[in-house]
Short mmCIF file of C-alpha atoms in Angstrom, two decimals:
data_model
loop_
_atom_site.label_atom_id
_atom_site.label_comp_id
_atom_site.label_asym_id
_atom_site.label_seq_id
_atom_site.Cartn_x
_atom_site.Cartn_y
_atom_site.Cartn_z
CA MET A 1 -36.99 -38.62 -34.97
CA LYS A 2 -38.04 -34.98 -35.34
CA LYS A 3 -39.24 -35.04 -31.74
CA CYS A 4 -35.88 -36.42 -30.58
CA ILE A 5 -33.94 -33.76 -32.54
CA PHE A 6 -36.28 -31.06 -31.21
CA LEU A 7 -35.80 -32.24 -27.61
CA PHE A 8 -32.03 -32.46 -28.09
CA ALA A 9 -31.90 -28.97 -29.64
CA THR A 10 -34.11 -27.57 -26.88
CA PHE A 11 -31.95 -29.20 -24.19
CA PHE A 12 -28.78 -27.90 -25.86
CA LEU A 13 -30.22 -24.39 -26.15
CA VAL A 14 -31.40 -24.35 -22.52
CA ALA A 15 -28.05 -25.70 -21.32
CA PHE A 16 -26.16 -23.14 -23.41
CA VAL A 17 -28.29 -20.22 -22.18
CA ALA A 18 -28.15 -21.44 -18.58
CA CYS A 19 -24.36 -21.59 -18.67
CA ASP A 20 -24.20 -18.02 -19.95
CA CYS A 21 -26.79 -16.75 -17.47
CA PRO A 22 -25.35 -14.16 -15.02
CA ILE A 23 -27.24 -15.80 -12.15
CA ASN A 24 -25.14 -18.94 -12.52
CA LYS A 25 -21.84 -17.16 -13.13
CA LYS A 26 -19.52 -16.86 -10.19
CA THR A 27 -17.01 -14.05 -10.12
CA VAL A 28 -13.80 -15.30 -8.63
CA GLU A 29 -11.17 -12.71 -7.83
CA ALA A 30 -7.68 -14.05 -8.02
CA GLU A 31 -5.79 -13.44 -4.82
CA ALA A 32 -2.79 -11.24 -5.31
CA VAL A 33 0.54 -12.93 -4.75
CA VAL A 34 2.46 -10.90 -2.22
CA GLU A 35 6.18 -11.56 -1.93
CA PHE A 36 8.00 -8.92 0.07
CA GLN A 37 11.34 -7.80 -1.30
CA ASP A 38 12.80 -4.73 -2.97
CA TYR A 39 12.05 -5.19 -6.69
CA GLY A 40 13.88 -2.07 -7.85
CA PRO A 41 15.21 -0.93 -10.13
CA GLN A 42 13.49 -3.50 -12.43
CA PRO A 43 10.06 -2.79 -13.97
CA PHE A 44 7.41 -4.05 -11.56
CA VAL A 45 3.60 -4.26 -11.79
CA PHE A 46 1.67 -5.34 -8.69
CA ASP A 47 -1.42 -4.92 -6.50
CA MET A 48 -0.47 -1.91 -4.35
CA GLU A 49 -3.42 -2.33 -1.99
CA ALA A 50 -2.65 -6.02 -1.39
CA TYR A 51 1.00 -5.33 -0.57
CA THR A 52 0.06 -2.48 1.78
CA LEU A 53 -2.61 -4.45 3.63
CA GLU A 54 -0.53 -7.64 3.89
CA ASN A 55 2.46 -5.86 5.41
CA ASP A 56 2.71 -6.25 9.20
CA LEU A 57 6.19 -4.75 9.65
CA PHE A 58 6.87 -1.14 10.54
CA ARG A 59 8.57 -0.43 7.20
CA GLN A 60 9.57 -2.38 4.09
CA THR A 61 10.90 -1.10 0.80
CA ILE A 62 9.09 -2.58 -2.19
CA TRP A 63 10.87 -0.72 -4.96
CA THR A 64 14.00 1.45 -5.02
CA GLY A 65 15.08 3.23 -8.17
CA THR A 66 17.49 6.02 -8.94
CA TYR A 67 14.96 8.83 -8.44
CA MET A 68 12.11 7.25 -6.48
CA GLN A 69 11.34 4.73 -3.75
CA LEU A 70 8.21 2.96 -2.48
CA THR A 71 7.81 1.68 1.08
CA VAL A 72 4.86 0.07 2.87
CA MET A 73 4.28 0.66 6.57
CA SER A 74 2.18 -0.71 9.41
CA ILE A 75 1.90 1.58 12.42
CA GLY A 76 0.27 0.11 15.52
CA PRO A 77 -2.50 1.85 17.48
CA GLY A 78 -1.02 4.77 19.42
CA GLU A 79 2.30 4.51 17.57
CA GLU A 80 3.86 6.95 15.12
CA ILE A 81 6.35 7.25 12.29
CA GLY A 82 8.39 9.69 14.34
CA LEU A 83 9.35 13.29 13.64
CA GLU A 84 11.10 13.50 10.25
CA ASN A 85 12.51 16.01 7.81
CA HIS A 86 13.84 14.60 4.54
CA GLY A 87 15.69 17.73 3.41
CA ASP A 88 15.69 17.56 -0.39
CA ILE A 89 13.20 14.66 -0.77
CA ASP A 90 9.50 15.04 -1.59
CA GLN A 91 7.19 12.43 -0.07
CA PHE A 92 3.72 11.09 -0.86
CA ILE A 93 1.71 9.06 1.68
CA ARG A 94 -1.54 7.17 1.05
CA VAL A 95 -3.57 5.42 3.76
CA GLU A 96 -5.16 2.06 2.88
CA GLN A 97 -6.43 1.16 6.37
CA GLY A 98 -6.93 2.87 9.69
CA SER A 99 -7.02 6.43 10.91
CA GLY A 100 -4.62 8.95 12.31
CA ILE A 101 -3.26 12.44 12.06
CA ILE A 102 -0.43 13.94 10.06
CA LEU A 103 1.51 16.89 11.41
CA MET A 104 3.47 19.11 9.00
CA GLY A 105 5.30 22.41 9.17
CA ASP A 106 8.50 24.41 8.87
CA ASP A 107 9.14 24.30 12.63
CA PRO A 108 9.03 20.96 14.50
CA ASP A 109 7.56 22.77 17.51
CA ASN A 110 4.77 24.42 15.52
CA MET A 111 3.12 22.05 13.05
CA GLU A 112 -0.45 21.91 11.75
CA ASN A 113 -2.31 18.61 11.94
CA GLN A 114 -4.89 17.06 9.68
CA GLU A 115 -6.94 13.88 9.95
CA LEU A 116 -6.04 10.82 7.88
CA GLU A 117 -8.24 7.82 7.13
CA ASP A 118 -8.75 5.13 4.48
CA ASP A 119 -8.04 6.42 0.97
CA PHE A 120 -6.58 9.75 2.15
CA ALA A 121 -3.26 10.95 0.79
CA ALA A 122 -0.74 13.60 1.78
CA PHE A 123 2.04 15.34 -0.13
CA ILE A 124 4.98 16.38 2.02
CA PRO A 125 7.27 18.90 0.31
CA ALA A 126 11.03 18.55 0.74
CA GLY A 127 12.28 20.26 3.87
CA LYS A 128 9.00 20.08 5.83
CA TRP A 129 8.93 18.55 9.29
CA HIS A 130 6.28 15.86 9.61
CA ASN A 131 4.97 12.97 11.67
CA VAL A 132 2.11 10.49 11.26
CA ILE A 133 0.38 9.18 14.38
CA ASN A 134 -2.09 6.28 14.48
CA THR A 135 -5.12 7.51 16.49
CA GLY A 136 -7.28 4.47 15.71
CA ASN A 137 -7.60 1.01 17.23
CA VAL A 138 -6.30 -0.97 14.22
CA PRO A 139 -2.91 -0.83 12.49
CA LEU A 140 -2.51 2.18 10.21
CA LYS A 141 -1.50 0.67 6.85
CA LEU A 142 0.02 3.08 4.36
CA TYR A 143 2.44 3.35 1.53
CA SER A 144 4.95 6.08 1.00
CA ILE A 145 6.69 7.23 -2.15
CA TYR A 146 9.93 9.16 -1.81
CA ALA A 147 11.35 11.12 -4.71
CA LYS A 148 14.48 10.43 -4.45
CA PRO A 149 15.05 7.29 -2.35
CA GLU A 150 15.25 7.85 1.39
CA HIS A 151 16.17 4.37 2.68
CA PRO A 152 18.89 1.96 1.47
CA PHE A 153 17.89 -0.67 -1.12
CA GLY A 154 16.08 -3.61 0.50
CA THR A 155 15.31 -1.85 3.81
CA VAL A 156 13.15 -3.81 6.25
CA HIS A 157 12.40 -2.44 9.72
CA GLU A 158 10.29 -4.80 11.79
CA THR A 159 9.71 -2.21 14.51
CA TYR A 160 9.84 1.54 15.14
CA LYS A 161 12.82 1.01 17.45
CA GLU A 162 14.73 -0.83 14.74
CA ALA A 163 13.90 1.96 12.27
CA MET A 164 15.19 4.65 14.65
CA GLU A 165 18.42 2.71 15.25
CA ALA A 166 18.94 2.37 11.50
CA GLU A 167 18.35 6.10 10.93
CA HIS A 168 21.57 6.80 12.82
CA ASP A 169 23.47 4.55 10.39
CA HIS A 170 22.63 6.52 7.23
#
């Protein structure tokens, strides 16, 4: 009987240790649920990288509040955001995928450029002319935060052309 209890205890101990052994553990990352819509002005917690990388449209607003707005963008190889000046709106851009250049300056005909790539960010002060151009061979995926909102609540622009047409409407 002692031998049986000993074997049972040994088996139980080995099984318990084996289950807790890091070699047998599998780390499973839960996939982020990405549902595109404008969630503002409600509180919203989400996987920013997942939303940015999943977006295949030129521009989509994810959150619009009274004093701030978040958009995600996908700019095709050789394409650009287009020359912009937001007047009294500060802007923050962060690249999650791809490479390109950002041009900024006081004069649209005389802007300095800097390289952009994965994990790079740019602050664009209110009143500065700017443009972002994809110089790589994959879509340039980025998110942009405007302080105060720049685009109407719920904005979705599937293409650059659609975005430019909409700019004339507001």
